Amino acid sequence: MRIVLLLCISFNIYAMSFQHVQQVYARIAQANGFSVPPLRLENNSDVNAHAGWGAIYINSGMLRAVHNDDELALVLGHELGHYKLHHWRSTPSNEYAADAQGAYYMSNAGYRICKGAQLIRRFRAPDSDTHPASEKRYHKLGC
């Protein structure tokens, strides 16, 4: 008799195409009734996205970090929040405002805020001069 052991390894299998990212982005725009700035993919392994220079930028590292469409929608909504609120620098108050605006945008498009906010919680980042701690942001979203 042969026994086979299966090892469960935790890794992200939610890798998506940039075309899929654009579809989620378009769904958010359509649900909120506004046109969006261009979405640009940066080939960079850092887990980051940002708004600026007339576009929303998302790093390829971020695409590997998100686990589902809700998390992706939270990132995109957050950056759209920065863009629409004219935030050109990061401060804790700007981050909270972009989180709230992004949650509103993603919710209007049918995405689940608390499911998306799991991404923030996984980061476990402490307070900084530019961003509040992950747990504070997670709870401020009502999760």
PDB file of C-alpha atoms in Angstrom:
ATOM      1  CA  MET A   1       0.000   0.000   0.000  1.00  0.00           C
ATOM      2  CA  ARG A   2       1.335   3.369  -0.977  1.00  0.00           C
ATOM      3  CA  ILE A   3       0.569   6.478   1.073  1.00  0.00           C
ATOM      4  CA  VAL A   4       0.783   9.876  -0.506  1.00  0.00           C
ATOM      5  CA  LEU A   5       1.071  12.962   1.647  1.00  0.00           C
ATOM      6  CA  LEU A   6      -0.122  16.231   0.279  1.00  0.00           C
ATOM      7  CA  LEU A   7       1.483  19.361   1.638  1.00  0.00           C
ATOM      8  CA  CYS A   8      -0.647  22.448   1.788  1.00  0.00           C
ATOM      9  CA  ILE A   9       1.441  25.468   0.994  1.00  0.00           C
ATOM     10  CA  SER A  10      -0.089  28.882   1.341  1.00  0.00           C
ATOM     11  CA  PHE A  11       0.539  30.972  -1.716  1.00  0.00           C
ATOM     12  CA  ASN A  12      -1.451  33.298  -3.870  1.00  0.00           C
ATOM     13  CA  ILE A  13      -2.894  31.700  -6.971  1.00  0.00           C
ATOM     14  CA  TYR A  14      -4.985  34.756  -7.823  1.00  0.00           C
ATOM     15  CA  ALA A  15      -2.746  36.069 -10.554  1.00  0.00           C
ATOM     16  CA  MET A  16      -4.698  37.972 -13.140  1.00  0.00           C
ATOM     17  CA  SER A  17      -4.084  39.643 -16.429  1.00  0.00           C
ATOM     18  CA  PHE A  18      -3.868  43.386 -16.730  1.00  0.00           C
ATOM     19  CA  GLN A  19      -6.974  43.115 -18.919  1.00  0.00           C
ATOM     20  CA  HIS A  20      -8.862  41.749 -15.893  1.00  0.00           C
ATOM     21  CA  VAL A  21      -7.586  44.651 -13.763  1.00  0.00           C
ATOM     22  CA  GLN A  22      -8.909  47.046 -16.396  1.00  0.00           C
ATOM     23  CA  GLN A  23     -12.312  45.305 -16.290  1.00  0.00           C
ATOM     24  CA  VAL A  24     -12.574  45.764 -12.513  1.00  0.00           C
ATOM     25  CA  TYR A  25     -11.482  49.396 -12.946  1.00  0.00           C
ATOM     26  CA  ALA A  26     -14.132  49.982 -15.637  1.00  0.00           C
ATOM     27  CA  ARG A  27     -16.824  48.366 -13.447  1.00  0.00           C
ATOM     28  CA  ILE A  28     -15.997  50.781 -10.612  1.00  0.00           C
ATOM     29  CA  ALA A  29     -16.126  53.762 -12.996  1.00  0.00           C
ATOM     30  CA  GLN A  30     -19.422  52.680 -14.545  1.00  0.00           C
ATOM     31  CA  ALA A  31     -21.075  52.019 -11.174  1.00  0.00           C
ATOM     32  CA  ASN A  32     -20.084  55.481  -9.956  1.00  0.00           C
ATOM     33  CA  GLY A  33     -20.930  57.323 -13.163  1.00  0.00           C
ATOM     34  CA  PHE A  34     -17.617  58.976 -13.883  1.00  0.00           C
ATOM     35  CA  SER A  35     -14.782  58.650 -16.336  1.00  0.00           C
ATOM     36  CA  VAL A  36     -11.503  57.504 -14.876  1.00  0.00           C
ATOM     37  CA  PRO A  37      -7.944  58.515 -15.583  1.00  0.00           C
ATOM     38  CA  PRO A  38      -5.828  56.040 -17.533  1.00  0.00           C
ATOM     39  CA  LEU A  39      -4.685  52.960 -15.643  1.00  0.00           C
ATOM     40  CA  ARG A  40      -1.010  52.123 -16.052  1.00  0.00           C
ATOM     41  CA  LEU A  41       0.833  48.945 -15.104  1.00  0.00           C
ATOM     42  CA  GLU A  42       4.360  49.410 -13.775  1.00  0.00           C
ATOM     43  CA  ASN A  43       6.702  46.441 -13.984  1.00  0.00           C
ATOM     44  CA  ASN A  44       7.900  46.694 -10.405  1.00  0.00           C
ATOM     45  CA  SER A  45       7.858  43.963  -7.752  1.00  0.00           C
ATOM     46  CA  ASP A  46       6.999  46.415  -4.941  1.00  0.00           C
ATOM     47  CA  VAL A  47       3.496  45.952  -3.553  1.00  0.00           C
ATOM     48  CA  ASN A  48       2.277  49.435  -4.377  1.00  0.00           C
ATOM     49  CA  ALA A  49      -0.149  51.557  -6.345  1.00  0.00           C
ATOM     50  CA  HIS A  50      -0.432  55.333  -6.579  1.00  0.00           C
ATOM     51  CA  ALA A  51      -2.255  58.188  -8.232  1.00  0.00           C
ATOM     52  CA  GLY A  52      -0.466  60.977 -10.008  1.00  0.00           C
ATOM     53  CA  TRP A  53       0.511  62.610 -13.265  1.00  0.00           C
ATOM     54  CA  GLY A  54      -2.995  62.206 -14.678  1.00  0.00           C
ATOM     55  CA  ALA A  55      -3.194  58.430 -14.211  1.00  0.00           C
ATOM     56  CA  ILE A  56      -3.562  55.610 -11.702  1.00  0.00           C
ATOM     57  CA  TYR A  57      -0.505  53.362 -11.471  1.00  0.00           C
ATOM     58  CA  ILE A  58      -0.453  49.807 -10.153  1.00  0.00           C
ATOM     59  CA  ASN A  59       2.710  47.768  -9.762  1.00  0.00           C
ATOM     60  CA  SER A  60       2.952  44.185 -10.940  1.00  0.00           C
ATOM     61  CA  GLY A  61       3.928  43.344  -7.334  1.00  0.00           C
ATOM     62  CA  MET A  62       0.505  44.532  -6.182  1.00  0.00           C
ATOM     63  CA  LEU A  63      -1.170  42.258  -8.711  1.00  0.00           C
ATOM     64  CA  ARG A  64       0.643  39.320  -7.126  1.00  0.00           C
ATOM     65  CA  ALA A  65      -0.349  40.463  -3.604  1.00  0.00           C
ATOM     66  CA  VAL A  66      -4.124  40.686  -4.055  1.00  0.00           C
ATOM     67  CA  HIS A  67      -6.111  37.496  -3.449  1.00  0.00           C
ATOM     68  CA  ASN A  68      -9.458  38.362  -5.031  1.00  0.00           C
ATOM     69  CA  ASP A  69     -11.437  40.993  -6.941  1.00  0.00           C
ATOM     70  CA  ASP A  70     -12.606  42.641  -3.705  1.00  0.00           C
ATOM     71  CA  GLU A  71      -8.998  43.347  -2.689  1.00  0.00           C
ATOM     72  CA  LEU A  72      -8.202  44.595  -6.162  1.00  0.00           C
ATOM     73  CA  ALA A  73     -11.284  46.844  -6.116  1.00  0.00           C
ATOM     74  CA  LEU A  74     -10.197  48.275  -2.754  1.00  0.00           C
ATOM     75  CA  VAL A  75      -6.776  49.189  -4.160  1.00  0.00           C
ATOM     76  CA  LEU A  76      -8.235  50.724  -7.309  1.00  0.00           C
ATOM     77  CA  GLY A  77     -10.976  52.543  -5.391  1.00  0.00           C
ATOM     78  CA  HIS A  78      -8.451  53.883  -2.892  1.00  0.00           C
ATOM     79  CA  GLU A  79      -6.241  55.290  -5.643  1.00  0.00           C
ATOM     80  CA  LEU A  80      -9.275  56.763  -7.401  1.00  0.00           C
ATOM     81  CA  GLY A  81     -10.135  58.351  -4.053  1.00  0.00           C
ATOM     82  CA  HIS A  82      -6.729  60.034  -3.951  1.00  0.00           C
ATOM     83  CA  TYR A  83      -7.165  61.165  -7.557  1.00  0.00           C
ATOM     84  CA  LYS A  84     -10.689  62.533  -7.114  1.00  0.00           C
ATOM     85  CA  LEU A  85      -9.832  64.218  -3.799  1.00  0.00           C
ATOM     86  CA  HIS A  86      -6.719  65.821  -5.358  1.00  0.00           C
ATOM     87  CA  HIS A  87      -4.289  64.287  -2.878  1.00  0.00           C
ATOM     88  CA  TRP A  88      -0.804  64.867  -4.160  1.00  0.00           C
ATOM     89  CA  ARG A  89       0.986  63.703  -1.025  1.00  0.00           C
ATOM     90  CA  SER A  90       0.415  60.982   1.520  1.00  0.00           C
ATOM     91  CA  THR A  91      -0.656  61.922   5.028  1.00  0.00           C
ATOM     92  CA  PRO A  92      -2.566  59.778   7.504  1.00  0.00           C
ATOM     93  CA  SER A  93      -5.687  61.930   7.059  1.00  0.00           C
ATOM     94  CA  ASN A  94      -5.424  61.678   3.249  1.00  0.00           C
ATOM     95  CA  GLU A  95      -5.091  57.891   3.540  1.00  0.00           C
ATOM     96  CA  TYR A  96      -8.214  57.616   5.693  1.00  0.00           C
ATOM     97  CA  ALA A  97     -10.127  59.855   3.268  1.00  0.00           C
ATOM     98  CA  ALA A  98      -8.981  57.810   0.245  1.00  0.00           C
ATOM     99  CA  ASP A  99      -9.902  54.585   2.064  1.00  0.00           C
ATOM    100  CA  ALA A 100     -13.418  55.909   2.741  1.00  0.00           C
ATOM    101  CA  GLN A 101     -13.870  57.214  -0.803  1.00  0.00           C
ATOM    102  CA  GLY A 102     -12.481  54.015  -2.302  1.00  0.00           C
ATOM    103  CA  ALA A 103     -14.771  51.881  -0.117  1.00  0.00           C
ATOM    104  CA  TYR A 104     -17.735  53.905  -1.354  1.00  0.00           C
ATOM    105  CA  TYR A 105     -16.681  53.451  -4.989  1.00  0.00           C
ATOM    106  CA  MET A 106     -16.064  49.705  -4.694  1.00  0.00           C
ATOM    107  CA  SER A 107     -19.269  49.119  -2.751  1.00  0.00           C
ATOM    108  CA  ASN A 108     -21.288  50.888  -5.450  1.00  0.00           C
ATOM    109  CA  ALA A 109     -19.756  48.459  -7.941  1.00  0.00           C
ATOM    110  CA  GLY A 110     -20.851  45.450  -5.874  1.00  0.00           C
ATOM    111  CA  TYR A 111     -17.533  44.608  -4.223  1.00  0.00           C
ATOM    112  CA  ARG A 112     -17.322  43.736  -0.517  1.00  0.00           C
ATOM    113  CA  ILE A 113     -15.432  46.258   1.605  1.00  0.00           C
ATOM    114  CA  CYS A 114     -14.391  43.973   4.470  1.00  0.00           C
ATOM    115  CA  LYS A 115     -13.339  41.219   2.088  1.00  0.00           C
ATOM    116  CA  GLY A 116     -11.202  43.782   0.240  1.00  0.00           C
ATOM    117  CA  ALA A 117      -9.818  45.196   3.488  1.00  0.00           C
ATOM    118  CA  GLN A 118      -8.199  41.843   4.241  1.00  0.00           C
ATOM    119  CA  LEU A 119      -5.370  43.079   2.012  1.00  0.00           C
ATOM    120  CA  ILE A 120      -4.733  46.024   4.362  1.00  0.00           C
ATOM    121  CA  ARG A 121      -4.798  43.709   7.348  1.00  0.00           C
ATOM    122  CA  ARG A 122      -2.222  41.341   5.802  1.00  0.00           C
ATOM    123  CA  PHE A 123       0.280  44.215   5.458  1.00  0.00           C
ATOM    124  CA  ARG A 124       0.477  44.718   9.243  1.00  0.00           C
ATOM    125  CA  ALA A 125       2.150  48.084   8.737  1.00  0.00           C
ATOM    126  CA  PRO A 126       2.717  50.327  11.783  1.00  0.00           C
ATOM    127  CA  ASP A 127       1.851  54.034  11.965  1.00  0.00           C
ATOM    128  CA  SER A 128       4.125  56.242   9.878  1.00  0.00           C
ATOM    129  CA  ASP A 129       4.320  59.897   8.860  1.00  0.00           C
ATOM    130  CA  THR A 130       2.491  59.040   5.639  1.00  0.00           C
ATOM    131  CA  HIS A 131       0.155  56.137   6.502  1.00  0.00           C
ATOM    132  CA  PRO A 132      -1.849  55.054   9.550  1.00  0.00           C
ATOM    133  CA  ALA A 133      -1.329  51.534  10.890  1.00  0.00           C
ATOM    134  CA  SER A 134      -3.027  48.740   8.960  1.00  0.00           C
ATOM    135  CA  GLU A 135      -5.275  47.694  11.856  1.00  0.00           C
ATOM    136  CA  LYS A 136      -6.505  51.277  12.325  1.00  0.00           C
ATOM    137  CA  ARG A 137      -7.346  51.544   8.623  1.00  0.00           C
ATOM    138  CA  TYR A 138      -9.076  48.155   8.660  1.00  0.00           C
ATOM    139  CA  HIS A 139     -11.280  49.104  11.623  1.00  0.00           C
ATOM    140  CA  LYS A 140     -11.957  52.616  10.311  1.00  0.00           C
ATOM    141  CA  LEU A 141     -13.557  50.923   7.277  1.00  0.00           C
ATOM    142  CA  GLY A 142     -16.004  49.243   9.664  1.00  0.00           C
ATOM    143  CA  CYS A 143     -14.432  45.809   9.435  1.00  0.00           C
TER     144      CYS A 143
END
